[in-house]
Amino acid sequence: MDHTLIPLPKEEILSDKTVYYIEGDGIGPEVWRAARPVLDAAVAKAYGNDNKLQWVELLAGEKGYAETGEHLPKATMEALAGAELAMKGPLNTPVGEGFRSLNVTLRQVFDLYACIRPIKYFKGIESPVKRPDLVDMTVFRENTEDVYAGIEYQSGSPEAKKLIEFLVDEMGANIHETAGVGIKPITPAGSKRLVKKAIDFAIEHSKPSVTLVHKGNIMKTTEGGFRAWGYELAEEEYKGQVVREGEGEDGVIIKDRIADAMFQNVLMYPEQYSVIATTNLNGDYLSDALAAQVGGLGLAPGVNMGDNLAFFEPTHGTAPTIAGKDMANPGSLILSGAMMLEHIGWHEAAALIHAAVETALAEKKVTVDLAAQISGATQVGCQEFGERVLNNL
Ligand code: NAI
């Protein structure tokens, strides 16, 4: 599987790499215990002593709070400010007034504006669709704007009333006074930098197309803006390298689809889609739906990336009901690590991991979540599944 994001110059490939890591809450510690030996062993197998991952732990979440009194300690934030590579386990969002999600805080503070998720089928997993093997897509989801920007006012609050009054009185809008209100900001700059990452990726990896997914037929100024700015960027910066759908075949095809049609299309014609660039909310829905299409929500890797820092993480949460029971699937963290290895140009090590995971799945001795999806499978624990992948390297 080709998960490279931005290739580094050759001279930077043979070296040690510092990876800052956060263990995470819930199943975090156990999936790390299973995953990290796999990553180190794959690097050792591929490069002997030439390349090594230098792991530096950073405290965060419950462990951070227990040791420093802060969920995101100052030392962690300082280290990440100068970091290029980081990996994290899932972090709990404690329920309570005023507690911001740690994940959202990290994304905002380090401006990790692109959430990138490759979605490809692993043989042996039972999928709800007929041809999951045709799914080979990489979703680039904008991570900082849209209705996720956090500008929301509760129904009946003084803020909501004030805003509604302004919209009704000054702007002639028709909104009921009891409405809860959220704001959906989408900017040209925010859209263009995301689409740029997607087009760069497509060119770098000879992908056939980039599809802009939007709901611009209804939300013209925001989602429609995203579409228009995406095409604008393609025309301004990629002349000769990209071509609009229907206008030729020389270069990466740029096309767009309305989000609801896209959900149909990825089910019916997955072979027509490769790289997808989309707004925050659409991307949230679409990446989970696609992962389910290949039957592999438990195996889906991901990265949140800005211009400086790439923060790799599994896409699942802390799974509190199975935490500490040696039941979690470490696959998503292992594959996020493989994605990081591709990102730094260590393709051989990443390929070893993909092959080893595939073999482990074929052996049908898998964690509880996958056992439910593979007929004739036997359930094994988190640690044993990790060891199986390790032994298959
Ligand atoms: P979740 O992903 O933790 O769990 C959803 C379901 O999937 C549960 O049935 C769980 O047991 C199962 N599951 C998740 N990961 C698994 C794995 N590796 N192996 C086997 N089964 C697995 O999502 P949920 O319950 O919505 O969230 C729990 C907590 O995690 C919340 O505090 C939430 O804020 C946090 N969270 C953190 C994320 C992150 O750090 N990036 C992402 C999603 C949720």
GROMACS .gro file of C-alpha atoms and ligand atoms in nm:
model
  437
    1MET     CA    1   0.000   0.000   0.000
    2ASP     CA    2   0.136   0.341  -0.087
    3HIS     CA    3   0.076   0.580   0.197
    4THR     CA    4   0.355   0.831   0.137
    5LEU     CA    5   0.255   1.187   0.205
    6ILE     CA    6   0.549   1.416   0.136
    7PRO     CA    7   0.874   1.249   0.034
    8LEU     CA    8   1.193   1.376   0.192
    9PRO     CA    9   1.518   1.437   0.006
   10LYS     CA   10   1.729   1.120  -0.030
   11GLU     CA   11   2.004   1.237   0.208
   12GLU     CA   12   1.751   1.265   0.490
   13ILE     CA   13   1.626   0.914   0.447
   14LEU     CA   14   1.918   0.729   0.604
   15SER     CA   15   1.926   0.856   0.958
   16ASP     CA   16   1.769   0.832   1.298
   17LYS     CA   17   1.431   0.998   1.339
   18THR     CA   18   1.294   1.138   1.660
   19VAL     CA   19   0.932   1.047   1.715
   20TYR     CA   20   0.751   1.214   2.003
   21TYR     CA   21   0.476   0.991   2.130
   22ILE     CA   22   0.178   1.018   2.361
   23GLU     CA   23   0.058   0.690   2.507
   24GLY     CA   24  -0.304   0.796   2.538
   25ASP     CA   25  -0.588   0.693   2.766
   26GLY     CA   26  -0.805   0.381   2.785
   27ILE     CA   27  -0.666   0.119   2.547
   28GLY     CA   28  -0.375   0.353   2.459
   29PRO     CA   29  -0.106   0.186   2.674
   30GLU     CA   30  -0.192  -0.168   2.560
   31VAL     CA   31  -0.207  -0.088   2.189
   32TRP     CA   32   0.130   0.089   2.221
   33ARG     CA   33   0.282  -0.214   2.396
   34ALA     CA   34   0.173  -0.426   2.100
   35ALA     CA   35   0.251  -0.176   1.823
   36ARG     CA   36   0.586  -0.020   1.903
   37PRO     CA   37   0.791  -0.343   1.887
   38VAL     CA   38   0.642  -0.402   1.540
   39LEU     CA   39   0.755  -0.059   1.417
   40ASP     CA   40   1.107  -0.096   1.561
   41ALA     CA   41   1.145  -0.448   1.427
   42ALA     CA   42   1.031  -0.349   1.077
   43VAL     CA   43   1.287  -0.066   1.070
   44ALA     CA   44   1.563  -0.298   1.196
   45LYS     CA   45   1.471  -0.564   0.942
   46ALA     CA   46   1.466  -0.316   0.653
   47TYR     CA   47   1.777  -0.113   0.739
   48GLY     CA   48   1.983  -0.298   1.003
   49ASN     CA   49   2.155  -0.034   1.214
   50ASP     CA   50   2.136   0.242   0.952
   51ASN     CA   51   1.795   0.376   1.051
   52LYS     CA   52   1.634   0.392   1.390
   53LEU     CA   53   1.328   0.550   1.545
   54GLN     CA   54   1.420   0.745   1.857
   55TRP     CA   55   1.109   0.746   2.073
   56VAL     CA   56   1.056   1.033   2.318
   57GLU     CA   57   0.750   1.009   2.540
   58LEU     CA   58   0.540   1.318   2.604
   59LEU     CA   59   0.281   1.326   2.878
   60ALA     CA   60  -0.081   1.405   2.799
   61GLY     CA   61  -0.432   1.303   2.896
   62GLU     CA   62  -0.489   1.118   3.221
   63LYS     CA   63  -0.122   1.026   3.257
   64GLY     CA   64  -0.028   1.391   3.207
   65TYR     CA   65  -0.283   1.500   3.465
   66ALA     CA   66  -0.170   1.240   3.719
   67GLU     CA   67   0.194   1.344   3.689
   68THR     CA   68   0.174   1.720   3.636
   69GLY     CA   69  -0.180   1.833   3.715
   70GLU     CA   70  -0.238   1.926   3.351
   71HIS     CA   71  -0.394   1.725   3.068
   72LEU     CA   72  -0.165   1.892   2.818
   73PRO     CA   73   0.146   1.983   3.018
   74LYS     CA   74   0.359   2.282   2.912
   75ALA     CA   75   0.662   2.060   2.843
   76THR     CA   76   0.454   1.853   2.599
   77MET     CA   77   0.336   2.157   2.410
   78GLU     CA   78   0.690   2.300   2.395
   79ALA     CA   79   0.834   1.976   2.259
   80LEU     CA   80   0.561   1.947   1.995
   81ALA     CA   81   0.618   2.307   1.888
   82GLY     CA   82   0.961   2.207   1.758
   83ALA     CA   83   0.868   1.858   1.638
   84GLU     CA   84   0.829   1.718   1.287
   85LEU     CA   85   0.697   1.374   1.376
   86ALA     CA   86   0.466   1.264   1.651
   87MET     CA   87   0.231   0.976   1.722
   88LYS     CA   88  -0.043   0.947   1.975
   89GLY     CA   89  -0.283   0.699   2.121
   90PRO     CA   90  -0.644   0.806   2.175
   91LEU     CA   91  -0.720   1.069   2.439
   92ASN     CA   92  -1.035   1.088   2.647
   93THR     CA   93  -1.243   1.399   2.630
   94PRO     CA   94  -1.352   1.428   2.994
   95VAL     CA   95  -1.718   1.518   3.014
   96GLY     CA   96  -1.774   1.849   3.188
   97GLU     CA   97  -1.845   2.213   3.139
   98GLY     CA   98  -1.574   2.405   2.965
   99PHE     CA   99  -1.341   2.111   2.896
  100ARG     CA  100  -1.210   2.139   2.544
  101SER     CA  101  -1.124   1.820   2.362
  102LEU     CA  102  -0.749   1.758   2.388
  103ASN     CA  103  -0.747   1.637   2.029
  104VAL     CA  104  -0.913   1.953   1.905
  105THR     CA  105  -0.674   2.164   2.114
  106LEU     CA  106  -0.371   1.990   1.962
  107ARG     CA  107  -0.510   2.037   1.611
  108GLN     CA  108  -0.579   2.405   1.669
  109VAL     CA  109  -0.259   2.497   1.854
  110PHE     CA  110  -0.034   2.329   1.596
  111ASP     CA  111  -0.257   2.421   1.301
  112LEU     CA  112  -0.285   2.060   1.185
  113TYR     CA  113  -0.515   2.158   0.904
  114ALA     CA  114  -0.524   1.839   0.700
  115CYS     CA  115  -0.668   1.515   0.834
  116ILE     CA  116  -0.548   1.247   0.595
  117ARG     CA  117  -0.686   0.896   0.588
  118PRO     CA  118  -0.591   0.629   0.336
  119ILE     CA  119  -0.860   0.369   0.283
  120LYS     CA  120  -0.774   0.043   0.119
  121TYR     CA  121  -0.894  -0.311   0.151
  122PHE     CA  122  -0.715  -0.585   0.342
  123LYS     CA  123  -0.773  -0.933   0.204
  124GLY     CA  124  -0.969  -1.167   0.427
  125ILE     CA  125  -1.189  -0.908   0.598
  126GLU     CA  126  -1.556  -0.941   0.528
  127SER     CA  127  -1.697  -0.623   0.390
  128PRO     CA  128  -2.058  -0.509   0.345
  129VAL     CA  129  -1.995  -0.434  -0.025
  130LYS     CA  130  -1.934  -0.666  -0.320
  131ARG     CA  131  -1.600  -0.533  -0.440
  132PRO     CA  132  -1.415  -0.377  -0.145
  133ASP     CA  133  -1.091  -0.447  -0.332
  134LEU     CA  134  -1.179  -0.162  -0.571
  135VAL     CA  135  -1.162   0.091  -0.286
  136ASP     CA  136  -0.827   0.270  -0.290
  137MET     CA  137  -0.885   0.625  -0.176
  138THR     CA  138  -0.708   0.884   0.033
  139VAL     CA  139  -0.932   1.137   0.202
  140PHE     CA  140  -0.794   1.486   0.274
  141ARG     CA  141  -1.034   1.644   0.520
  142GLU     CA  142  -1.004   2.011   0.614
  143ASN     CA  143  -0.952   2.014   0.988
  144THR     CA  144  -0.986   2.369   1.119
  145GLU     CA  145  -1.295   2.535   0.967
  146ASP     CA  146  -1.661   2.461   0.894
  147VAL     CA  147  -1.925   2.400   1.160
  148TYR     CA  148  -1.642   2.245   1.365
  149ALA     CA  149  -1.491   2.588   1.432
  150GLY     CA  150  -1.674   2.590   1.766
  151ILE     CA  151  -1.877   2.910   1.709
  152GLU     CA  152  -2.205   2.792   1.858
  153TYR     CA  153  -2.473   2.948   2.073
  154GLN     CA  154  -2.726   2.754   2.273
  155SER     CA  155  -3.098   2.795   2.214
  156GLY     CA  156  -3.235   3.073   2.435
  157SER     CA  157  -2.892   3.205   2.543
  158PRO     CA  158  -2.835   3.583   2.542
  159GLU     CA  159  -2.568   3.530   2.271
  160ALA     CA  160  -2.805   3.336   2.047
  161LYS     CA  161  -3.078   3.596   2.098
  162LYS     CA  162  -2.842   3.881   2.012
  163LEU     CA  163  -2.716   3.709   1.699
  164ILE     CA  164  -3.066   3.614   1.585
  165GLU     CA  165  -3.187   3.969   1.643
  166PHE     CA  166  -2.904   4.102   1.429
  167LEU     CA  167  -2.967   3.850   1.154
  168VAL     CA  168  -3.341   3.915   1.151
  169ASP     CA  169  -3.336   4.293   1.196
  170GLU     CA  170  -3.026   4.389   1.000
  171MET     CA  171  -2.992   4.111   0.745
  172GLY     CA  172  -3.354   4.018   0.683
  173ALA     CA  173  -3.296   3.654   0.773
  174ASN     CA  174  -3.578   3.426   0.874
  175ILE     CA  175  -3.476   3.243   1.195
  176HIS     CA  176  -3.694   3.144   1.487
  177GLU     CA  177  -3.597   3.315   1.811
  178THR     CA  178  -3.558   2.983   1.992
  179ALA     CA  179  -3.301   2.843   1.749
  180GLY     CA  180  -2.965   2.717   1.861
  181VAL     CA  181  -2.715   2.872   1.621
  182GLY     CA  182  -2.383   2.757   1.476
  183ILE     CA  183  -2.158   2.940   1.234
  184LYS     CA  184  -1.995   2.775   0.933
  185PRO     CA  185  -1.683   2.968   0.830
  186ILE     CA  186  -1.497   2.844   0.522
  187THR     CA  187  -1.216   3.059   0.382
  188PRO     CA  188  -1.038   3.073   0.046
  189ALA     CA  189  -0.699   3.031   0.217
  190GLY     CA  190  -0.814   2.740   0.434
  191SER     CA  191  -0.969   2.562   0.138
  192LYS     CA  192  -0.673   2.620  -0.092
  193ARG     CA  193  -0.404   2.492   0.144
  194LEU     CA  194  -0.602   2.172   0.195
  195VAL     CA  195  -0.665   2.119  -0.176
  196LYS     CA  196  -0.297   2.192  -0.241
  197LYS     CA  197  -0.191   1.910  -0.007
  198ALA     CA  198  -0.429   1.675  -0.191
  199ILE     CA  199  -0.306   1.773  -0.539
  200ASP     CA  200   0.060   1.751  -0.433
  201PHE     CA  201  -0.006   1.401  -0.301
  202ALA     CA  202  -0.184   1.296  -0.621
  203ILE     CA  203   0.098   1.424  -0.843
  204GLU     CA  204   0.370   1.273  -0.624
  205HIS     CA  205   0.206   0.931  -0.630
  206SER     CA  206   0.074   0.930  -0.984
  207LYS     CA  207  -0.283   0.909  -0.864
  208PRO     CA  208  -0.540   0.948  -1.142
  209SER     CA  209  -0.770   1.209  -0.990
  210VAL     CA  210  -0.856   1.454  -0.715
  211THR     CA  211  -1.226   1.492  -0.636
  212LEU     CA  212  -1.350   1.801  -0.455
  213VAL     CA  213  -1.647   1.694  -0.243
  214HIS     CA  214  -1.888   1.968  -0.134
  215LYS     CA  215  -2.252   2.056  -0.083
  216GLY     CA  216  -2.225   2.376  -0.285
  217ASN     CA  217  -2.560   2.333  -0.456
  218ILE     CA  218  -2.726   2.427  -0.125
  219MET     CA  219  -2.456   2.607   0.077
  220LYS     CA  220  -2.326   2.822  -0.203
  221THR     CA  221  -2.107   3.067  -0.014
  222THR     CA  222  -1.927   2.810   0.202
  223GLU     CA  223  -1.927   2.467   0.035
  224GLY     CA  224  -1.964   2.627  -0.308
  225GLY     CA  225  -1.671   2.850  -0.215
  226PHE     CA  226  -1.461   2.545  -0.130
  227ARG     CA  227  -1.529   2.402  -0.476
  228ALA     CA  228  -1.455   2.728  -0.657
  229TRP     CA  229  -1.135   2.797  -0.461
  230GLY     CA  230  -1.020   2.439  -0.519
  231TYR     CA  231  -1.051   2.478  -0.896
  232GLU     CA  232  -0.896   2.824  -0.874
  233LEU     CA  233  -0.590   2.686  -0.697
  234ALA     CA  234  -0.559   2.404  -0.950
  235GLU     CA  235  -0.564   2.654  -1.236
  236GLU     CA  236  -0.329   2.904  -1.069
  237GLU     CA  237  -0.062   2.668  -0.941
  238TYR     CA  238  -0.077   2.344  -1.140
  239LYS     CA  239  -0.102   2.446  -1.505
  240GLY     CA  240   0.001   2.155  -1.725
  241GLN     CA  241  -0.004   1.910  -1.435
  242VAL     CA  242  -0.377   1.885  -1.378
  243VAL     CA  243  -0.676   1.889  -1.609
  244ARG     CA  244  -1.040   1.946  -1.539
  245GLU     CA  245  -1.274   1.650  -1.591
  246GLY     CA  246  -1.399   1.639  -1.949
  247GLU     CA  247  -1.120   1.864  -2.079
  248GLY     CA  248  -0.855   1.601  -2.154
  249GLU     CA  249  -0.656   1.326  -1.988
  250ASP     CA  250  -0.310   1.478  -1.961
  251GLY     CA  251  -0.237   1.501  -1.592
  252VAL     CA  252  -0.425   1.450  -1.271
  253ILE     CA  253  -0.798   1.491  -1.338
  254ILE     CA  254  -0.966   1.745  -1.110
  255LYS     CA  255  -1.337   1.691  -1.065
  256ASP     CA  256  -1.603   1.768  -0.809
  257ARG     CA  257  -1.901   1.586  -0.670
  258ILE     CA  258  -2.187   1.692  -0.448
  259ALA     CA  259  -2.151   1.516  -0.114
  260ASP     CA  260  -2.475   1.316  -0.120
  261ALA     CA  261  -2.404   1.188  -0.472
  262MET     CA  262  -2.051   1.105  -0.361
  263PHE     CA  263  -2.181   0.871  -0.091
  264GLN     CA  264  -2.368   0.680  -0.363
  265ASN     CA  265  -2.078   0.689  -0.605
  266VAL     CA  266  -1.817   0.548  -0.368
  267LEU     CA  267  -2.047   0.253  -0.310
  268MET     CA  268  -2.134   0.196  -0.675
  269TYR     CA  269  -1.824   0.310  -0.866
  270PRO     CA  270  -1.534   0.308  -0.618
  271GLU     CA  271  -1.284   0.262  -0.902
  272GLN     CA  272  -1.360   0.617  -1.022
  273TYR     CA  273  -1.227   0.785  -0.709
  274SER     CA  274  -0.875   0.815  -0.579
  275VAL     CA  275  -0.775   1.128  -0.387
  276ILE     CA  276  -1.061   1.316  -0.220
  277ALA     CA  277  -1.039   1.672  -0.086
  278THR     CA  278  -1.329   1.791   0.123
  279THR     CA  279  -1.458   2.017   0.397
  280ASN     CA  280  -1.452   1.923   0.763
  281LEU     CA  281  -1.801   1.780   0.820
  282ASN     CA  282  -1.825   1.600   0.485
  283GLY     CA  283  -1.480   1.454   0.548
  284ASP     CA  284  -1.578   1.331   0.891
  285TYR     CA  285  -1.874   1.137   0.753
  286LEU     CA  286  -1.708   1.019   0.435
  287SER     CA  287  -1.388   0.884   0.588
  288ASP     CA  288  -1.577   0.671   0.841
  289ALA     CA  289  -1.821   0.546   0.576
  290LEU     CA  290  -1.533   0.451   0.347
  291ALA     CA  291  -1.348   0.274   0.627
  292ALA     CA  292  -1.664   0.073   0.698
  293GLN     CA  293  -1.691  -0.007   0.326
  294VAL     CA  294  -1.363  -0.198   0.345
  295GLY     CA  295  -1.474  -0.353   0.674
  296GLY     CA  296  -1.183  -0.202   0.853
  297LEU     CA  297  -1.279   0.072   1.096
  298GLY     CA  298  -1.057  -0.104   1.351
  299LEU     CA  299  -0.764  -0.099   1.110
  300ALA     CA  300  -0.795   0.257   0.978
  301PRO     CA  301  -0.481   0.471   1.020
  302GLY     CA  302  -0.464   0.848   1.002
  303VAL     CA  303  -0.257   1.162   1.037
  304ASN     CA  304  -0.332   1.522   1.126
  305MET     CA  305  -0.083   1.736   0.944
  306GLY     CA  306   0.017   2.099   0.927
  307ASP     CA  307   0.309   2.261   0.750
  308ASN     CA  308   0.557   2.163   1.023
  309LEU     CA  309   0.421   1.878   1.230
  310ALA     CA  310   0.273   1.546   1.118
  311PHE     CA  311   0.083   1.381   1.403
  312PHE     CA  312  -0.004   1.019   1.331
  313GLU     CA  313  -0.280   0.846   1.524
  314PRO     CA  314  -0.528   0.562   1.509
  315THR     CA  315  -0.878   0.675   1.421
  316HIS     CA  316  -1.052   0.498   1.708
  317GLY     CA  317  -1.107   0.635   2.059
  318THR     CA  318  -1.013   0.509   2.404
  319ALA     CA  319  -1.266   0.221   2.399
  320PRO     CA  320  -1.325   0.244   2.777
  321THR     CA  321  -1.534  -0.074   2.801
  322ILE     CA  322  -1.248  -0.296   2.685
  323ALA     CA  323  -0.955  -0.095   2.826
  324GLY     CA  324  -0.709  -0.297   3.032
  325LYS     CA  325  -0.861  -0.628   2.918
  326ASP     CA  326  -0.611  -0.713   2.643
  327MET     CA  327  -0.894  -0.709   2.387
  328ALA     CA  328  -0.812  -0.402   2.176
  329ASN     CA  329  -0.697  -0.422   1.819
  330PRO     CA  330  -0.355  -0.257   1.787
  331GLY     CA  331  -0.384  -0.262   1.404
  332SER     CA  332  -0.484   0.099   1.359
  333LEU     CA  333  -0.184   0.223   1.560
  334ILE     CA  334   0.051  -0.021   1.381
  335LEU     CA  335  -0.073   0.101   1.041
  336SER     CA  336  -0.052   0.466   1.151
  337GLY     CA  337   0.312   0.391   1.229
  338ALA     CA  338   0.355   0.240   0.882
  339MET     CA  339   0.202   0.554   0.735
  340MET     CA  340   0.460   0.758   0.924
  341LEU     CA  341   0.740   0.540   0.788
  342GLU     CA  342   0.612   0.602   0.435
  343HIS     CA  343   0.596   0.974   0.510
  344ILE     CA  344   0.965   0.984   0.600
  345GLY     CA  345   1.058   0.776   0.298
  346TRP     CA  346   1.119   0.447   0.479
  347HIS     CA  347   0.904   0.259   0.230
  348GLU     CA  348   1.067  -0.079   0.277
  349ALA     CA  349   0.986  -0.088   0.648
  350ALA     CA  350   0.629   0.022   0.581
  351ALA     CA  351   0.584  -0.245   0.315
  352LEU     CA  352   0.707  -0.513   0.559
  353ILE     CA  353   0.441  -0.402   0.809
  354HIS     CA  354   0.160  -0.409   0.552
  355ALA     CA  355   0.257  -0.756   0.440
  356ALA     CA  356   0.283  -0.876   0.802
  357VAL     CA  357  -0.063  -0.740   0.889
  358GLU     CA  358  -0.207  -0.906   0.579
  359THR     CA  359  -0.052  -1.240   0.677
  360ALA     CA  360  -0.180  -1.205   1.034
  361LEU     CA  361  -0.532  -1.149   0.898
  362ALA     CA  362  -0.501  -1.446   0.665
  363GLU     CA  363  -0.410  -1.664   0.965
  364LYS     CA  364  -0.750  -1.571   1.107
  365LYS     CA  365  -0.625  -1.529   1.464
  366VAL     CA  366  -0.745  -1.177   1.532
  367THR     CA  367  -0.879  -0.943   1.799
  368VAL     CA  368  -1.245  -0.945   1.897
  369ASP     CA  369  -1.352  -0.664   1.661
  370LEU     CA  370  -1.208  -0.841   1.356
  371ALA     CA  371  -1.310  -1.190   1.467
  372ALA     CA  372  -1.668  -1.072   1.423
  373GLN     CA  373  -1.592  -0.985   1.060
  374ILE     CA  374  -1.388  -1.286   0.946
  375SER     CA  375  -1.563  -1.619   0.921
  376GLY     CA  376  -1.382  -1.904   1.092
  377ALA     CA  377  -1.163  -1.662   1.288
  378THR     CA  378  -1.031  -1.730   1.637
  379GLN     CA  379  -1.016  -1.447   1.886
  380VAL     CA  380  -0.676  -1.357   2.032
  381GLY     CA  381  -0.569  -1.076   2.265
  382CYS     CA  382  -0.413  -0.741   2.179
  383GLN     CA  383  -0.063  -0.854   2.279
  384GLU     CA  384  -0.085  -1.182   2.088
  385PHE     CA  385  -0.211  -1.012   1.773
  386GLY     CA  386   0.082  -0.769   1.794
  387GLU     CA  387   0.323  -1.059   1.838
  388ARG     CA  388   0.173  -1.237   1.539
  389VAL     CA  389   0.229  -0.932   1.320
  390LEU     CA  390   0.582  -0.901   1.461
  391ASN     CA  391   0.663  -1.265   1.386
  392ASN     CA  392   0.532  -1.227   1.031
  393LEU     CA  393   0.772  -0.944   0.948
  394NAI     P1  394  -1.423   0.448   2.049
  394NAI     O1  395  -1.352   0.445   1.920
  394NAI     O2  396  -1.338   0.452   2.172
  394NAI     O3  397  -1.516   0.319   2.060
  394NAI     C1  398  -1.618   0.286   1.967
  394NAI     C2  399  -1.638   0.135   1.964
  394NAI     O4  400  -1.528   0.072   1.898
  394NAI     C3  401  -1.644   0.071   2.103
  394NAI     O5  402  -1.730  -0.039   2.095
  394NAI     C4  403  -1.502   0.023   2.126
  394NAI     O6  404  -1.493  -0.085   2.215
  394NAI     C5  405  -1.460  -0.018   1.985
  394NAI     N1  406  -1.316   0.001   1.962
  394NAI     C6  407  -1.251   0.120   1.947
  394NAI     N2  408  -1.121   0.099   1.926
  394NAI     C7  409  -1.103  -0.034   1.925
  394NAI     C8  410  -0.988  -0.116   1.907
  394NAI     N3  411  -0.866  -0.065   1.885
  394NAI     N4  412  -1.004  -0.249   1.915
  394NAI     C9  413  -1.125  -0.303   1.937
  394NAI     N5  414  -1.237  -0.230   1.953
  394NAI    C10  415  -1.225  -0.097   1.948
  394NAI     O7  416  -1.523   0.573   2.046
  394NAI     P2  417  -1.614   0.638   2.160
  394NAI     O8  418  -1.670   0.532   2.248
  394NAI     O9  419  -1.704   0.729   2.089
  394NAI    O10  420  -1.517   0.729   2.246
  394NAI    C11  421  -1.455   0.692   2.370
  394NAI    C12  422  -1.360   0.804   2.412
  394NAI    O11  423  -1.255   0.817   2.316
  394NAI    C13  424  -1.426   0.942   2.425
  394NAI    O12  425  -1.372   1.007   2.538
  394NAI    C14  426  -1.381   1.014   2.300
  394NAI    O13  427  -1.375   1.153   2.319
  394NAI    C15  428  -1.243   0.954   2.278
  394NAI     N6  429  -1.201   0.959   2.137
  394NAI    C16  430  -1.072   0.997   2.113
  394NAI    C17  431  -1.024   1.001   1.985
  394NAI    C18  432  -0.882   1.042   1.965
  394NAI    O14  433  -0.807   1.056   2.059
  394NAI     N7  434  -0.841   1.066   1.842
  394NAI    C19  435  -1.107   0.964   1.870
  394NAI    C20  436  -1.240   0.920   1.905
  394NAI    C21  437  -1.284   0.919   2.035
   0.00000   0.00000   0.00000
